[in-house]
Every structure is written in C-alpha cells, then in structure tokens.
Amino acid sequence: MIRSLKLKERRFGFEPEVTAKISKILKVRIYEVGISYHGRTYEEGKKISWKDGFRAFYCIIKYNIF
C-alpha cells in the first residue's frame, strides 16, 4: 500500500504526508511503536531549524485538511 502512494514531499514533510495518506485508506490501522533513540548534537550533524518544524506543520495541515 505504501508503494502505491504518490508522494511529493522530500524533507520534513515526508512523515506527515505518509501518515495522512495512509490514514485515509479504509481498513488500515496505524500503530505507534516505541524505539530507543540517541539524538545527535549540532556538531555531529543535527542541522534542524524552526523552518523545518514550520514545514512539517504546514504539511500536516495540507495533507489532512485539503
């Protein structure tokens, strides 16, 4: 089912887009699964900014409402 989706986003909008599109398919259940995670520091390569968060928020609205 995921392979049949036509995805448009490339960065931080990818996850909201996939989640929104999968949730609209009937008879599909989405489960949240816990994982262990060790975050990176800025020096190690974490270069996320407020712009990335804004884009993800925009995609949540875009793919869930429209």
mmCIF file with all atom_site columns, C-alpha atoms in Angstrom:
data_model
loop_
_atom_site.group_PDB
_atom_site.id
_atom_site.type_symbol
_atom_site.label_atom_id
_atom_site.label_alt_id
_atom_site.label_comp_id
_atom_site.label_asym_id
_atom_site.label_entity_id
_atom_site.label_seq_id
_atom_site.pdbx_PDB_ins_code
_atom_site.Cartn_x
_atom_site.Cartn_y
_atom_site.Cartn_z
_atom_site.occupancy
_atom_site.B_iso_or_equiv
_atom_site.pdbx_formal_charge
_atom_site.auth_seq_id
_atom_site.auth_comp_id
_atom_site.auth_asym_id
_atom_site.auth_atom_id
_atom_site.pdbx_PDB_model_num
ATOM 1  C CA . MET A 1 1  ? 0.000   0.000  0.000  1.00 0.00 ? 1  MET A CA 1
ATOM 2  C CA . ILE A 1 2  ? 2.792   2.432  0.776  1.00 0.00 ? 2  ILE A CA 1
ATOM 3  C CA . ARG A 1 3  ? 4.400   1.847  -2.602 1.00 0.00 ? 3  ARG A CA 1
ATOM 4  C CA . SER A 1 4  ? 1.153   2.806  -4.331 1.00 0.00 ? 4  SER A CA 1
ATOM 5  C CA . LEU A 1 5  ? 1.162   6.283  -2.733 1.00 0.00 ? 5  LEU A CA 1
ATOM 6  C CA . LYS A 1 6  ? 2.176   9.233  -4.863 1.00 0.00 ? 6  LYS A CA 1
ATOM 7  C CA . LEU A 1 7  ? 4.457   11.163 -2.540 1.00 0.00 ? 7  LEU A CA 1
ATOM 8  C CA . LYS A 1 8  ? 5.509   14.762 -3.135 1.00 0.00 ? 8  LYS A CA 1
ATOM 9  C CA . GLU A 1 9  ? 7.496   15.806 -0.068 1.00 0.00 ? 9  GLU A CA 1
ATOM 10 C CA . ARG A 1 10 ? 11.234  15.275 0.224  1.00 0.00 ? 10 ARG A CA 1
ATOM 11 C CA . ARG A 1 11 ? 12.260  16.590 3.639  1.00 0.00 ? 11 ARG A CA 1
ATOM 12 C CA . PHE A 1 12 ? 10.441  17.077 6.931  1.00 0.00 ? 12 PHE A CA 1
ATOM 13 C CA . GLY A 1 13 ? 7.029   16.923 5.268  1.00 0.00 ? 13 GLY A CA 1
ATOM 14 C CA . PHE A 1 14 ? 7.543   13.281 4.311  1.00 0.00 ? 14 PHE A CA 1
ATOM 15 C CA . GLU A 1 15 ? 6.297   11.746 7.567  1.00 0.00 ? 15 GLU A CA 1
ATOM 16 C CA . PRO A 1 16 ? 3.101   13.842 7.857  1.00 0.00 ? 16 PRO A CA 1
ATOM 17 C CA . GLU A 1 17 ? 2.313   13.182 4.196  1.00 0.00 ? 17 GLU A CA 1
ATOM 18 C CA . VAL A 1 18 ? 2.694   9.407  4.506  1.00 0.00 ? 18 VAL A CA 1
ATOM 19 C CA . THR A 1 19 ? 0.718   9.292  7.755  1.00 0.00 ? 19 THR A CA 1
ATOM 20 C CA . ALA A 1 20 ? -2.125  11.397 6.366  1.00 0.00 ? 20 ALA A CA 1
ATOM 21 C CA . LYS A 1 21 ? -2.401  9.427  3.146  1.00 0.00 ? 21 LYS A CA 1
ATOM 22 C CA . ILE A 1 22 ? -2.236  6.017  4.846  1.00 0.00 ? 22 ILE A CA 1
ATOM 23 C CA . SER A 1 23 ? -4.846  7.078  7.416  1.00 0.00 ? 23 SER A CA 1
ATOM 24 C CA . LYS A 1 24 ? -7.316  7.788  4.616  1.00 0.00 ? 24 LYS A CA 1
ATOM 25 C CA . ILE A 1 25 ? -7.152  4.194  3.350  1.00 0.00 ? 25 ILE A CA 1
ATOM 26 C CA . LEU A 1 26 ? -10.017 2.192  4.789  1.00 0.00 ? 26 LEU A CA 1
ATOM 27 C CA . LYS A 1 27 ? -9.243  -0.970 6.792  1.00 0.00 ? 27 LYS A CA 1
ATOM 28 C CA . VAL A 1 28 ? -5.699  0.178  7.561  1.00 0.00 ? 28 VAL A CA 1
ATOM 29 C CA . ARG A 1 29 ? -4.613  0.674  11.150 1.00 0.00 ? 29 ARG A CA 1
ATOM 30 C CA . ILE A 1 30 ? -1.626  2.741  12.178 1.00 0.00 ? 30 ILE A CA 1
ATOM 31 C CA . TYR A 1 31 ? 0.266   1.723  15.312 1.00 0.00 ? 31 TYR A CA 1
ATOM 32 C CA . GLU A 1 32 ? 2.791   3.714  17.265 1.00 0.00 ? 32 GLU A CA 1
ATOM 33 C CA . VAL A 1 33 ? 5.812   1.647  18.215 1.00 0.00 ? 33 VAL A CA 1
ATOM 34 C CA . GLY A 1 34 ? 8.353   2.813  20.757 1.00 0.00 ? 34 GLY A CA 1
ATOM 35 C CA . ILE A 1 35 ? 12.033  2.860  19.837 1.00 0.00 ? 35 ILE A CA 1
ATOM 36 C CA . SER A 1 36 ? 15.231  3.749  21.647 1.00 0.00 ? 36 SER A CA 1
ATOM 37 C CA . TYR A 1 37 ? 16.930  6.811  20.230 1.00 0.00 ? 37 TYR A CA 1
ATOM 38 C CA . HIS A 1 38 ? 20.127  8.706  20.966 1.00 0.00 ? 38 HIS A CA 1
ATOM 39 C CA . GLY A 1 39 ? 19.915  12.195 19.475 1.00 0.00 ? 39 GLY A CA 1
ATOM 40 C CA . ARG A 1 40 ? 22.822  13.843 17.715 1.00 0.00 ? 40 ARG A CA 1
ATOM 41 C CA . THR A 1 41 ? 24.334  17.157 18.692 1.00 0.00 ? 41 THR A CA 1
ATOM 42 C CA . TYR A 1 42 ? 24.717  20.078 16.310 1.00 0.00 ? 42 TYR A CA 1
ATOM 43 C CA . GLU A 1 43 ? 28.407  19.231 15.879 1.00 0.00 ? 43 GLU A CA 1
ATOM 44 C CA . GLU A 1 44 ? 27.566  15.624 14.979 1.00 0.00 ? 44 GLU A CA 1
ATOM 45 C CA . GLY A 1 45 ? 25.282  16.704 12.167 1.00 0.00 ? 45 GLY A CA 1
ATOM 46 C CA . LYS A 1 46 ? 21.901  17.774 13.530 1.00 0.00 ? 46 LYS A CA 1
ATOM 47 C CA . LYS A 1 47 ? 21.083  20.856 11.473 1.00 0.00 ? 47 LYS A CA 1
ATOM 48 C CA . ILE A 1 48 ? 17.323  21.203 12.078 1.00 0.00 ? 48 ILE A CA 1
ATOM 49 C CA . SER A 1 49 ? 15.845  24.669 12.487 1.00 0.00 ? 49 SER A CA 1
ATOM 50 C CA . TRP A 1 50 ? 12.474  26.314 13.072 1.00 0.00 ? 50 TRP A CA 1
ATOM 51 C CA . LYS A 1 51 ? 11.956  26.370 9.290  1.00 0.00 ? 51 LYS A CA 1
ATOM 52 C CA . ASP A 1 52 ? 11.905  22.560 9.225  1.00 0.00 ? 52 ASP A CA 1
ATOM 53 C CA . GLY A 1 53 ? 9.316   22.471 12.013 1.00 0.00 ? 53 GLY A CA 1
ATOM 54 C CA . PHE A 1 54 ? 7.179   25.036 10.202 1.00 0.00 ? 54 PHE A CA 1
ATOM 55 C CA . ARG A 1 55 ? 7.324   22.956 7.004  1.00 0.00 ? 55 ARG A CA 1
ATOM 56 C CA . ALA A 1 56 ? 6.274   19.802 8.866  1.00 0.00 ? 56 ALA A CA 1
ATOM 57 C CA . PHE A 1 57 ? 3.367   21.694 10.485 1.00 0.00 ? 57 PHE A CA 1
ATOM 58 C CA . TYR A 1 58 ? 2.334   23.061 7.077  1.00 0.00 ? 58 TYR A CA 1
ATOM 59 C CA . CYS A 1 59 ? 2.333   19.522 5.634  1.00 0.00 ? 59 CYS A CA 1
ATOM 60 C CA . ILE A 1 60 ? 0.185   18.216 8.491  1.00 0.00 ? 60 ILE A CA 1
ATOM 61 C CA . ILE A 1 61 ? -2.441  20.821 7.663  1.00 0.00 ? 61 ILE A CA 1
ATOM 62 C CA . LYS A 1 62 ? -2.054  20.424 3.902  1.00 0.00 ? 62 LYS A CA 1
ATOM 63 C CA . TYR A 1 63 ? -2.470  16.643 3.761  1.00 0.00 ? 63 TYR A CA 1
ATOM 64 C CA . ASN A 1 64 ? -5.108  16.283 6.487  1.00 0.00 ? 64 ASN A CA 1
ATOM 65 C CA . ILE A 1 65 ? -7.474  19.106 5.576  1.00 0.00 ? 65 ILE A CA 1
ATOM 66 C CA . PHE A 1 66 ? -7.080  19.544 1.815  1.00 0.00 ? 66 PHE A CA 1
#
